mmCIF file of C-alpha atoms in Angstrom:
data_model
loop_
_atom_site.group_PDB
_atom_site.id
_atom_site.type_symbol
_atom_site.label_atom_id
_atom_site.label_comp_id
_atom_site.label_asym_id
_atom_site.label_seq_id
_atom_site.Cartn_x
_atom_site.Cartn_y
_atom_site.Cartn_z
ATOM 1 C CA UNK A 1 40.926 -16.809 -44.561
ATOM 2 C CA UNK A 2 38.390 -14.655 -45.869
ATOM 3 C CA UNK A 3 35.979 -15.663 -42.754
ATOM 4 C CA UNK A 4 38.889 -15.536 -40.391
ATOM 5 C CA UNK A 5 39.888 -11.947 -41.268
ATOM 6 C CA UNK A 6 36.022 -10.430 -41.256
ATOM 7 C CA UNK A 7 35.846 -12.007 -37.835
ATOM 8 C CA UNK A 8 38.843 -10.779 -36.637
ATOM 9 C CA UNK A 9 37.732 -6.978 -37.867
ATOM 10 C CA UNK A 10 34.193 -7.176 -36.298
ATOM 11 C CA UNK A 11 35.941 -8.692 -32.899
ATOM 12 C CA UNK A 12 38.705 -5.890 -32.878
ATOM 13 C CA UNK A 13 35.908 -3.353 -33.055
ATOM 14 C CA UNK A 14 34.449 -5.004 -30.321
ATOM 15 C CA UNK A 15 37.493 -4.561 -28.231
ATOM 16 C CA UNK A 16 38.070 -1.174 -29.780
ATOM 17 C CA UNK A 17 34.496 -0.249 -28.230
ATOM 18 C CA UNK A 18 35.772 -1.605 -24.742
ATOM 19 C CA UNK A 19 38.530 0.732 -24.857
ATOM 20 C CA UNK A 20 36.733 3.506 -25.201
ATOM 21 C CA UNK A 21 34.145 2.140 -22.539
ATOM 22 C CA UNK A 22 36.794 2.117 -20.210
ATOM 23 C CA UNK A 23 38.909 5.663 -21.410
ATOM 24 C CA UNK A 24 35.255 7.314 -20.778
ATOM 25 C CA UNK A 25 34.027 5.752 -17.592
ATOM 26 C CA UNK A 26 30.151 6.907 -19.362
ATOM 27 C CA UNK A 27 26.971 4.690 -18.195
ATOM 28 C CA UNK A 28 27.422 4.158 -22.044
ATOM 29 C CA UNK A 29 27.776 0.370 -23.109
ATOM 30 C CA UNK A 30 30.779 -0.944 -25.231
ATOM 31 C CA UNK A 31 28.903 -2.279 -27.692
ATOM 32 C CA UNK A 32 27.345 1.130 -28.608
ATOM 33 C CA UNK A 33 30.949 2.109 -29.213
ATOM 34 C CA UNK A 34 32.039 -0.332 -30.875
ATOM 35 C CA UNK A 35 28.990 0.263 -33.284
ATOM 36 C CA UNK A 36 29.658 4.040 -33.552
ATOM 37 C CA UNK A 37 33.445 3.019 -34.169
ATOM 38 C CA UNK A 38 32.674 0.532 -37.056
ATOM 39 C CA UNK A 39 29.758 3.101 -38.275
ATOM 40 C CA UNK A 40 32.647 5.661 -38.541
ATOM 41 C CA UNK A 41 35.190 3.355 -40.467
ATOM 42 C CA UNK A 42 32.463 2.310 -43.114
ATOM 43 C CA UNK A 43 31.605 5.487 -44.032
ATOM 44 C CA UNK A 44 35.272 6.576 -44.749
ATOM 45 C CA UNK A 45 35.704 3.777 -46.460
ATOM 46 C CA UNK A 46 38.883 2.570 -44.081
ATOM 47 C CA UNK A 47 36.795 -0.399 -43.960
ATOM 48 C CA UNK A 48 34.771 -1.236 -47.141
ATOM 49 C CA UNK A 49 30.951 -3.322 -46.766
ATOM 50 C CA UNK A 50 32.629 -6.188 -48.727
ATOM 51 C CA UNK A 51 35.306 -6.917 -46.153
ATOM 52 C CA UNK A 52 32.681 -7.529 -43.286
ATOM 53 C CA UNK A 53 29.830 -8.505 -45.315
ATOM 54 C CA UNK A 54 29.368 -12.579 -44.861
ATOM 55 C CA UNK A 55 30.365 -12.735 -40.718
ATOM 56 C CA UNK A 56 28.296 -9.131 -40.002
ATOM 57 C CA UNK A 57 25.202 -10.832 -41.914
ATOM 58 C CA UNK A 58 25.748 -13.707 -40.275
ATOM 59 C CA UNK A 59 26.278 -11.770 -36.989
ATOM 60 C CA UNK A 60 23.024 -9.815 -37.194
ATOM 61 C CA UNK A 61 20.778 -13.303 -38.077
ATOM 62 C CA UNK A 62 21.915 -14.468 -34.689
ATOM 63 C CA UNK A 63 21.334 -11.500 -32.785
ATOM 64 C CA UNK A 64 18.538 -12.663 -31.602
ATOM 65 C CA UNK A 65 19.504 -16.099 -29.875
ATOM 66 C CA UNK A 66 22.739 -14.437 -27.963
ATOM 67 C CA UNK A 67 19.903 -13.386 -25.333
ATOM 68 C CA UNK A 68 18.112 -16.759 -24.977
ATOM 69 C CA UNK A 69 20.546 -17.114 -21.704
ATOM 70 C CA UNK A 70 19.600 -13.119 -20.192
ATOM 71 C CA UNK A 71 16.335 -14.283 -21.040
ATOM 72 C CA UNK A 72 16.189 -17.485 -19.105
ATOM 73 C CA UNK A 73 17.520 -15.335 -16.583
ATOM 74 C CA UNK A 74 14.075 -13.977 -15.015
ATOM 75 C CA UNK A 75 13.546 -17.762 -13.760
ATOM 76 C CA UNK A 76 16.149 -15.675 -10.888
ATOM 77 C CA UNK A 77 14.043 -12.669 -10.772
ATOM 78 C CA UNK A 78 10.660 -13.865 -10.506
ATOM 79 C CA UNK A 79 10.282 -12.871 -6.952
ATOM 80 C CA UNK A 80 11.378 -9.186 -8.029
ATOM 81 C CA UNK A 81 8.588 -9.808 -11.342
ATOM 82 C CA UNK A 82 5.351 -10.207 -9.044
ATOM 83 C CA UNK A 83 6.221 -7.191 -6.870
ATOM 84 C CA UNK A 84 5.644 -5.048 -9.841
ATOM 85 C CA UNK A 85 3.649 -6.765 -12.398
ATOM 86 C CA UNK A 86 0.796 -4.218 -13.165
ATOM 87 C CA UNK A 87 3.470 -1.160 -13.938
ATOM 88 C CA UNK A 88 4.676 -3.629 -16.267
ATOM 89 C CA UNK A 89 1.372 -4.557 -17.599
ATOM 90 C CA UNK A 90 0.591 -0.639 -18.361
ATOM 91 C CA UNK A 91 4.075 -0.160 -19.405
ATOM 92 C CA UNK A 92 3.812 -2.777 -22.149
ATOM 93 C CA UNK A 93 0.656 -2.276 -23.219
ATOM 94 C CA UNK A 94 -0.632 1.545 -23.069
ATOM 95 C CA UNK A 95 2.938 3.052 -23.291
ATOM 96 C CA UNK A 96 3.560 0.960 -26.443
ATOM 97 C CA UNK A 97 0.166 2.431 -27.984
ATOM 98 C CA UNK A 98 1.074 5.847 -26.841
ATOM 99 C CA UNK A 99 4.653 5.794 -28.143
ATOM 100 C CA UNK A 100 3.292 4.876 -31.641
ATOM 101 C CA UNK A 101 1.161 7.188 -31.764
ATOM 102 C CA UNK A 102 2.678 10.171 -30.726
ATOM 103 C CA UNK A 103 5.547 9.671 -32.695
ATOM 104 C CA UNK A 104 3.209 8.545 -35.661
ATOM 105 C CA UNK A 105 1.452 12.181 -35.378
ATOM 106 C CA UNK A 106 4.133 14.125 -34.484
ATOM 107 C CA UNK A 107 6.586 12.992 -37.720
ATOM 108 C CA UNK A 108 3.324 12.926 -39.934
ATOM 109 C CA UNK A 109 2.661 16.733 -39.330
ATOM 110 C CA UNK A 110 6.341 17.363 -39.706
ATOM 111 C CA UNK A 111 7.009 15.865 -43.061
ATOM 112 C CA UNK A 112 3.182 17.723 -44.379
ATOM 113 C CA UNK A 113 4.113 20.719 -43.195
ATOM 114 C CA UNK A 114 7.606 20.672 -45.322
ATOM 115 C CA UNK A 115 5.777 19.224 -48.199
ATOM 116 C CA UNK A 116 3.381 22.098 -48.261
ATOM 117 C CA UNK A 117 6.068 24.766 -47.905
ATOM 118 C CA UNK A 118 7.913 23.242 -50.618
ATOM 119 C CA UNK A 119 5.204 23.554 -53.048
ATOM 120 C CA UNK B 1 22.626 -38.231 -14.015
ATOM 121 C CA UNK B 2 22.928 -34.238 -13.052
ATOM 122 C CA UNK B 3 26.667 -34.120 -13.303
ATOM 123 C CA UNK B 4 26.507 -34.463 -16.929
ATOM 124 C CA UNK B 5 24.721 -31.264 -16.969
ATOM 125 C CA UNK B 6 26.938 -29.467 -14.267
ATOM 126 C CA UNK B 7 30.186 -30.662 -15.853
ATOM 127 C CA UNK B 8 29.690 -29.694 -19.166
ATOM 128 C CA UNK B 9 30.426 -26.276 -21.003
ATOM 129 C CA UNK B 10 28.235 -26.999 -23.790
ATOM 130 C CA UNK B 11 25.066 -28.004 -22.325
ATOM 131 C CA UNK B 12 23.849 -24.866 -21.568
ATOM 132 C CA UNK B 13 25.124 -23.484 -25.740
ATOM 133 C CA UNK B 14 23.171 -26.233 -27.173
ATOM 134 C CA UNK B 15 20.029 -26.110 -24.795
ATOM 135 C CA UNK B 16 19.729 -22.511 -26.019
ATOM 136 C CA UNK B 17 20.678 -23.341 -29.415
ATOM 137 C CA UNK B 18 17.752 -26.299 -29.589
ATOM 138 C CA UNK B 19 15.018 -24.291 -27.559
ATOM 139 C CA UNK B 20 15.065 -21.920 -29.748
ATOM 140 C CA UNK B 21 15.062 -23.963 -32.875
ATOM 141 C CA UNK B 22 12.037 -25.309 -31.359
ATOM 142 C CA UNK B 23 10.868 -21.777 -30.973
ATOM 143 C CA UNK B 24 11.421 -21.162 -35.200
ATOM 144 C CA UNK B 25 9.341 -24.189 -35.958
ATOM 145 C CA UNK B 26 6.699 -23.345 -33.921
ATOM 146 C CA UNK B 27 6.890 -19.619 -34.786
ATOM 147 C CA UNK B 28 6.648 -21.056 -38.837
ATOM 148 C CA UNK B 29 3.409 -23.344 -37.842
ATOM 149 C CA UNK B 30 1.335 -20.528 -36.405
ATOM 150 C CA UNK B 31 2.689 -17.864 -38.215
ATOM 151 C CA UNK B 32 1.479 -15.224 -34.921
ATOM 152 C CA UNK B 33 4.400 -12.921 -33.718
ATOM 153 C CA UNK B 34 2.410 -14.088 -30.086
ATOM 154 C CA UNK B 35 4.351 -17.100 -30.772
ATOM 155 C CA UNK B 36 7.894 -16.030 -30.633
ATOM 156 C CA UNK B 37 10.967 -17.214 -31.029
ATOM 157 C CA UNK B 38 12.648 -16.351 -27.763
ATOM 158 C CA UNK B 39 9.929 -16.640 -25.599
ATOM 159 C CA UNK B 40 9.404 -19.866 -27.091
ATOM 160 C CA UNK B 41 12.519 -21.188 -26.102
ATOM 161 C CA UNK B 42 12.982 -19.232 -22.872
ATOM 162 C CA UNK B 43 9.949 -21.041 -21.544
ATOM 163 C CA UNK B 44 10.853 -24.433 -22.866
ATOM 164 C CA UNK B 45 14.375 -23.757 -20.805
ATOM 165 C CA UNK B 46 12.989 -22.551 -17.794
ATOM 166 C CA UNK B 47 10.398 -25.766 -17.827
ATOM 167 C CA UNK B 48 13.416 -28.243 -18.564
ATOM 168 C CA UNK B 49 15.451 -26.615 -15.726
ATOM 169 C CA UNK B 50 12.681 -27.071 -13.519
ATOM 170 C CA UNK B 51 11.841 -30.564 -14.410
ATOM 171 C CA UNK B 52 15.650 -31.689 -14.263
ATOM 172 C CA UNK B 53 16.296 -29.609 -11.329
ATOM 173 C CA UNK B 54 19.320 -27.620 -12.656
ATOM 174 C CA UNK B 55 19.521 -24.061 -11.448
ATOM 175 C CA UNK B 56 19.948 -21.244 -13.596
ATOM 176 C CA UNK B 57 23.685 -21.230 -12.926
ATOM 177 C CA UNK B 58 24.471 -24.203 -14.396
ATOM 178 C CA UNK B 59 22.882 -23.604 -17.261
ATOM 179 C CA UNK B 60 24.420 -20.055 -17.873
ATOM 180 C CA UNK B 61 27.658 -21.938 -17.496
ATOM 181 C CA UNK B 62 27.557 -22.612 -21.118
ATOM 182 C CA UNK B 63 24.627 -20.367 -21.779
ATOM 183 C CA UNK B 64 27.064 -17.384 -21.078
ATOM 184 C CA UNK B 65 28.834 -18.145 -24.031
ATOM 185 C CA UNK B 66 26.333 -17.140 -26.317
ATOM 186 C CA UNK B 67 25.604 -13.863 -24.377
ATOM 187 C CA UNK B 68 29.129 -12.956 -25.509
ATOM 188 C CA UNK B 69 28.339 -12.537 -29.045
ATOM 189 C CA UNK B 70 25.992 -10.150 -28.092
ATOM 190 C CA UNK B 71 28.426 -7.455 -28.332
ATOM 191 C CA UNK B 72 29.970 -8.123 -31.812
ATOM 192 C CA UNK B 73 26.547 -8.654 -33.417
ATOM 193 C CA UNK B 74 25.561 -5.029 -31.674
ATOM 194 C CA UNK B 75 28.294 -3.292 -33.457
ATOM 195 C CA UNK B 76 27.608 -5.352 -37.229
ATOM 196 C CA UNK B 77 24.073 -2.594 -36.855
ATOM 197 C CA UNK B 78 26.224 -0.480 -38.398
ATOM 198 C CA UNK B 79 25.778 -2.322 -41.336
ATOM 199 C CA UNK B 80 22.332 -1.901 -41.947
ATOM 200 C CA UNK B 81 22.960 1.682 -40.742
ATOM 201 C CA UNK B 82 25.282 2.286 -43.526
ATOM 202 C CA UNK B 83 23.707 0.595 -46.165
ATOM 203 C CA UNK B 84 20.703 2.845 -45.070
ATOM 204 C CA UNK B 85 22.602 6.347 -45.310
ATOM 205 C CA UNK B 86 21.281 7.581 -48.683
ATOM 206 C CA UNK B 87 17.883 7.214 -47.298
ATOM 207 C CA UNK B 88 19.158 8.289 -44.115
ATOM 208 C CA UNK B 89 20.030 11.704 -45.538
ATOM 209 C CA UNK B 90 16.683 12.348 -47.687
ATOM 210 C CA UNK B 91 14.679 12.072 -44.591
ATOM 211 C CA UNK B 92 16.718 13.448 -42.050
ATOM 212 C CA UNK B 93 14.409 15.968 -40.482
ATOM 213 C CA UNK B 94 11.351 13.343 -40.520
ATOM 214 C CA UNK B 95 14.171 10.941 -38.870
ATOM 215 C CA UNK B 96 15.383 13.248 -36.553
ATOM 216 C CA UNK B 97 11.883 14.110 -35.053
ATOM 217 C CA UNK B 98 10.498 10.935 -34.948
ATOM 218 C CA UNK B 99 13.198 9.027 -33.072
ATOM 219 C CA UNK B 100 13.446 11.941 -30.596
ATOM 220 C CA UNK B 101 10.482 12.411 -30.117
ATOM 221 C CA UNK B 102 9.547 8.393 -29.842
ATOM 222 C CA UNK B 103 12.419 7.701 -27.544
ATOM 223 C CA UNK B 104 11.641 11.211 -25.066
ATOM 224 C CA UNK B 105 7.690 9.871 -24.737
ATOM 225 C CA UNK B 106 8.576 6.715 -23.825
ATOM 226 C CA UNK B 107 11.258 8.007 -21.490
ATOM 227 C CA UNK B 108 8.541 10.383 -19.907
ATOM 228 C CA UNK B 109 5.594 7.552 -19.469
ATOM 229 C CA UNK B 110 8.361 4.911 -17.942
ATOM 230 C CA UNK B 111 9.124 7.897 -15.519
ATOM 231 C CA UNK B 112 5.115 8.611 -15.590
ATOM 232 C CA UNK B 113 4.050 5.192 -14.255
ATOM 233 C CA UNK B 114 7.129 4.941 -11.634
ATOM 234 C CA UNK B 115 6.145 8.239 -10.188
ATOM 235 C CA UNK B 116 2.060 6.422 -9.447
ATOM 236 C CA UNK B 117 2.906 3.022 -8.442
ATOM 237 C CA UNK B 118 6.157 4.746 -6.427
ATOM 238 C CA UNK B 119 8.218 2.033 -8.455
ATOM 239 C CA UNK B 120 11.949 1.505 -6.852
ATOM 240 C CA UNK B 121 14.708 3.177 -8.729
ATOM 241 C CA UNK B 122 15.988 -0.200 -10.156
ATOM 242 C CA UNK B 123 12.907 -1.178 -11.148
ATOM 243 C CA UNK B 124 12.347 2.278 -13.060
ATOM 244 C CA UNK B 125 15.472 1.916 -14.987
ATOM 245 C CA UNK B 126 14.699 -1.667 -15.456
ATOM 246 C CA UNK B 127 11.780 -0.547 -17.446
ATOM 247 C CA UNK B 128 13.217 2.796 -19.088
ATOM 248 C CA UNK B 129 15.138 1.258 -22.416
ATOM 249 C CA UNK B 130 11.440 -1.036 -23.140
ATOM 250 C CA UNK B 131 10.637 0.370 -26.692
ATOM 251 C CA UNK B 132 14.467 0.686 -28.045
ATOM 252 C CA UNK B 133 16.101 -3.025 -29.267
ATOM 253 C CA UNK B 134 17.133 -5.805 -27.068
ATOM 254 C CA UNK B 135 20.972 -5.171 -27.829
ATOM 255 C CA UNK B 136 20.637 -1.334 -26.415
ATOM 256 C CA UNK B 137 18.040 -2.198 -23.928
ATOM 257 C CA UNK B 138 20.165 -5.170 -22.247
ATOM 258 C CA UNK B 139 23.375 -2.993 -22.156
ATOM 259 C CA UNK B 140 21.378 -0.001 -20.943
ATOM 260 C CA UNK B 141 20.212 -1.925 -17.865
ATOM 261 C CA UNK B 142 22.929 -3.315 -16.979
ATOM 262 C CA UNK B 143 24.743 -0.124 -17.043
ATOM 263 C CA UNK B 144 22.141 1.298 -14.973
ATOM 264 C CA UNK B 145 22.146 -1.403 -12.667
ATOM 265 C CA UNK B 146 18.478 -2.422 -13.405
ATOM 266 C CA UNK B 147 17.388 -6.252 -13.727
ATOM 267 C CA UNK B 148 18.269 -6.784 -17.400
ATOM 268 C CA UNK B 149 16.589 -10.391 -17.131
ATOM 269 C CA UNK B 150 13.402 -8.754 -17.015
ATOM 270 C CA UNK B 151 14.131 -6.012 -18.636
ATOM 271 C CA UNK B 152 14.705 -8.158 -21.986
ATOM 272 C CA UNK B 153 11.311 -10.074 -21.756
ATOM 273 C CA UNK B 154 9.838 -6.499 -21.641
ATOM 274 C CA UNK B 155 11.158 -5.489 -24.378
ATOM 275 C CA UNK B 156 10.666 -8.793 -26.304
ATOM 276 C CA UNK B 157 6.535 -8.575 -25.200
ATOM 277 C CA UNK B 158 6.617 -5.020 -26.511
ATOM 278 C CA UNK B 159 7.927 -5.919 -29.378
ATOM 279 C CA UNK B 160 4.971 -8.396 -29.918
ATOM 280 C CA UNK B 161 2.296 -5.722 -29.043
ATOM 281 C CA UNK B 162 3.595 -3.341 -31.368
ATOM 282 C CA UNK B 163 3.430 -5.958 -34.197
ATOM 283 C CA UNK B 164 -0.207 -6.901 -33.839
ATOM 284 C CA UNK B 165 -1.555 -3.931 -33.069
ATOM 285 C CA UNK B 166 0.061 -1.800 -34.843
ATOM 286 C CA UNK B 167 -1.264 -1.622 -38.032
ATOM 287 C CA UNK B 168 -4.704 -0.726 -36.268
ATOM 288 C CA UNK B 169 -3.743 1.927 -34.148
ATOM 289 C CA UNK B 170 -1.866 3.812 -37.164
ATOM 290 C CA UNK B 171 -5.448 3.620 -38.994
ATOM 291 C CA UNK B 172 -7.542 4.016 -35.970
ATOM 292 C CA UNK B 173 -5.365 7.294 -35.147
ATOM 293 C CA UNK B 174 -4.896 8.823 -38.441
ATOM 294 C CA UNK B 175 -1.435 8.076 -39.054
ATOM 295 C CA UNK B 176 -1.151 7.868 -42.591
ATOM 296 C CA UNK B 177 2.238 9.105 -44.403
ATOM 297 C CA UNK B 178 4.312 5.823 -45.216
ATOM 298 C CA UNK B 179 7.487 7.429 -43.858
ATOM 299 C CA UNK B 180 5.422 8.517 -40.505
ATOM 300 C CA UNK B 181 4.243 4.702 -40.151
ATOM 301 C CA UNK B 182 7.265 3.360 -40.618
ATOM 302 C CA UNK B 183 9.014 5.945 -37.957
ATOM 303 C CA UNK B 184 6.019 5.147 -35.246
ATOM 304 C CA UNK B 185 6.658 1.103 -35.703
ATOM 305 C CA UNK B 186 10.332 1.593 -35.100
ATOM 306 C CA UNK B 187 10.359 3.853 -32.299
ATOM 307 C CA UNK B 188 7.898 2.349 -30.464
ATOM 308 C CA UNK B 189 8.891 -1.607 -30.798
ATOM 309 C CA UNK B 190 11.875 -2.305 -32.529
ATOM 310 C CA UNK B 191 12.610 -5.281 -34.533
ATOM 311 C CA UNK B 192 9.360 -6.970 -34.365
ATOM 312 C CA UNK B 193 7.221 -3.656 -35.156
ATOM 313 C CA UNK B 194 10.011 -3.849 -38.474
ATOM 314 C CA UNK B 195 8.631 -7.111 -38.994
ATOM 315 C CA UNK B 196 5.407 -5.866 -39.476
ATOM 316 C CA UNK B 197 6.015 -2.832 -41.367
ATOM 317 C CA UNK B 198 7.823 -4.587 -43.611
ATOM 318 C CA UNK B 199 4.909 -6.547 -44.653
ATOM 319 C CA UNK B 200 2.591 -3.117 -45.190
ATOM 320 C CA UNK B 201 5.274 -2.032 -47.419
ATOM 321 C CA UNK B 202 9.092 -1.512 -48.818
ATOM 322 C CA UNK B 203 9.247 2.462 -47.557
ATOM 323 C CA UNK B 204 7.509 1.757 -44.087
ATOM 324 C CA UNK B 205 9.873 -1.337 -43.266
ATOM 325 C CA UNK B 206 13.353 0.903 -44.167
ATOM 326 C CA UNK B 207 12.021 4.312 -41.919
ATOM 327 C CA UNK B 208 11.200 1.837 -39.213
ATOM 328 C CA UNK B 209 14.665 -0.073 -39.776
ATOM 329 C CA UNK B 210 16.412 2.914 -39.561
ATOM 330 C CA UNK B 211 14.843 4.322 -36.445
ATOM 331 C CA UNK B 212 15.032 1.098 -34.541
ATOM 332 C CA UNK B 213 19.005 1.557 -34.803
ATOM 333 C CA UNK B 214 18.877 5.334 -34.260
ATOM 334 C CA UNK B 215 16.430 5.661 -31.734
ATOM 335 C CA UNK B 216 18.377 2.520 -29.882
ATOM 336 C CA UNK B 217 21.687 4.950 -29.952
ATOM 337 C CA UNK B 218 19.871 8.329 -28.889
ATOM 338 C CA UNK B 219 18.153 6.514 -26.194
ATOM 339 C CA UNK B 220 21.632 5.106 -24.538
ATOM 340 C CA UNK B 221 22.613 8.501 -25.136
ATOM 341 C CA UNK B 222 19.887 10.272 -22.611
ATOM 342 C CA UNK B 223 19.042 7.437 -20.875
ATOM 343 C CA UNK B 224 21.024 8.195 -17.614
ATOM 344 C CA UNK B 225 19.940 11.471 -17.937
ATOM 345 C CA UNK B 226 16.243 10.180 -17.445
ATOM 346 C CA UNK B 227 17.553 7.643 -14.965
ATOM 347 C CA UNK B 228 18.451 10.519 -12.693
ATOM 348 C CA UNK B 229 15.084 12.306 -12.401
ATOM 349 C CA UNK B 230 13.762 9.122 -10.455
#
């Protein structure tokens, strides 16, 4: 039971999260409401770590194959790929580098600066 | 010989399921994060397709299943979230900063490049979610009506770039305080830039654990904000 009932807590969030989805109407997706929901009820303590803990570390190992399929999707959009490869190209390469290192800079000077006030 | 593949459910499951198996073994052998998991098996799929001549269809047929759990393992990030909260707390300003800041640049170069290669709208907000985690990224697309099958490899490739050249560009640039590392990893490619900060240490790996999940929220957040200025 003990698998059965984690399940069924981490699925009824899930459908909790489509609730709201559809209550909103926001270009928001359920999932992210279903996280904030489930975020919410571990940190009250409605739901404790313990009762979720075995499925939700199972759930977040496989997170990464559930998008094998979406993946294998762009075998359909391959016509749509070529008409825009080079933005793609710059977006993955030199936006990458230039995210990393803005945000590097920007959180390095914040956190010196409050170190050296503190002193 | 092709019906067996049409008619069953759990072709598509398994094909996914053995792919990227395939993917983990290779991934273990060369040890590169070039070499990854998904792409791995998203290229052995696409080849066997081919080869067999099964559209993509048929395979999603059962593939589709495993697309479903996508939403339950999105919400279990609050675990990691909440186990993270103490740490959370202590660092909240240097959080708060960082992800914004991260998710806002990457926002405003997306929007940057669309503007000089005149980019359609759906391919801008295909591109838009590429430095926050698949599971945001995919839902963000689709809610934006971009391509999400492209805008998944994008994120994935990121990902990868981030993780090898990451460590050099935080040296190259100066970018020294552990939290700040761990921040610029996270914000600017997810759970593969974790990967790697985890290896240059404990501290970096959690800030860029934490921001990974943040940043993915914050970014749904605004994103339709910045899908409206294109």
């Amino acid at each position: 039971m003990k698998y059965l009932n984690q399940i069924a807590i981490i699925f009824g969030v899930s459908f909790a999260g489509e609730i709201v989805y559809r209550f909103l109407g926001l270009p928001i997706p359920a999932s992210i409401y279903g996280l904030i929901i489930m975020m919410i009820l571990l940190e009250t303590k409605i739901i404790k770590f313990e009762q979720i803990k075995d499925v939700g570390s199972f759930m977040l190992n496989i997170m990464i194959v559930t998008f094998v399929p979406s993946t294998v999707g762009v075998m359909t959009a391959v016509e749509e790929l070529k008409t825009f490869l080079i933005p793609i190209l710059i977006v993955l390469f030199l936006v990458t580098v230039i995210v990393m290192v803005v945000t590097g800079r920007v959180s390095q000077f914040v956190i010196e600066r409050r170190c050296s006030k503190d002193e | 010989m092709n019906e067996i593949f049409t008619e069953s459910v759990y072709f598509g499951f398994f094909l996914s399921l053995f792919a990227y198996y395939i993917g983990v073994v290779i991934n273990k052998k060369f040890k590169s994060p070039i070499f990854n998991p998904l792409l791995i098996s998203a290229i052995l799929i696409i080849a066997f397709l081919a080869i067999a001549n099964i559209d993509y269809e048929t395979y999603n047929a059962g593939g589709q299943y495993l697309t479903y759990f996508l939403t339950p393992c999105t919400v279990c990030y609050a675990i990691p979230l909440h186990q993270e909260m103490q740490k959370i707390k202590e660092n909240k300003l240097a959080i708060a900063v960082g992800v914004v800041t991260g998710a806002v640049t990457s926002m405003l170069c997306v929007l940057a490049v669309a503007l000089i290669f005149e980019l359609t709208h759906e391919q801008y907000v295909t591109l838009l979610p590429k430095s926050i985690t698949s599971a945001f990224g995919y839902g963000i697309s689709e809610e934006l009506s971009g391509i999400s099958s492209i805008t998944v490899p994008v994120i994935i490739l990121t990902g990868v770039v981030g993780n090898v050249f990451g460590q050099s560009i935080c040296r190259i640039t100066g970018i020294r305080n552990r939290i700040a590392v761990g921040l610029a990893f996270g914000s600017s490619s997810h759970a593969l830039g974790t990967v790697k900060a985890l290896e240059i240490g404990e501290l970096e790996g959690a800030m860029s654990s934490i921001s990974v999940a943040i940043s993915g929220i914050f970014t749904v957040l605004v994103a339709s904000f910045f899908a409206g200025l294109y």
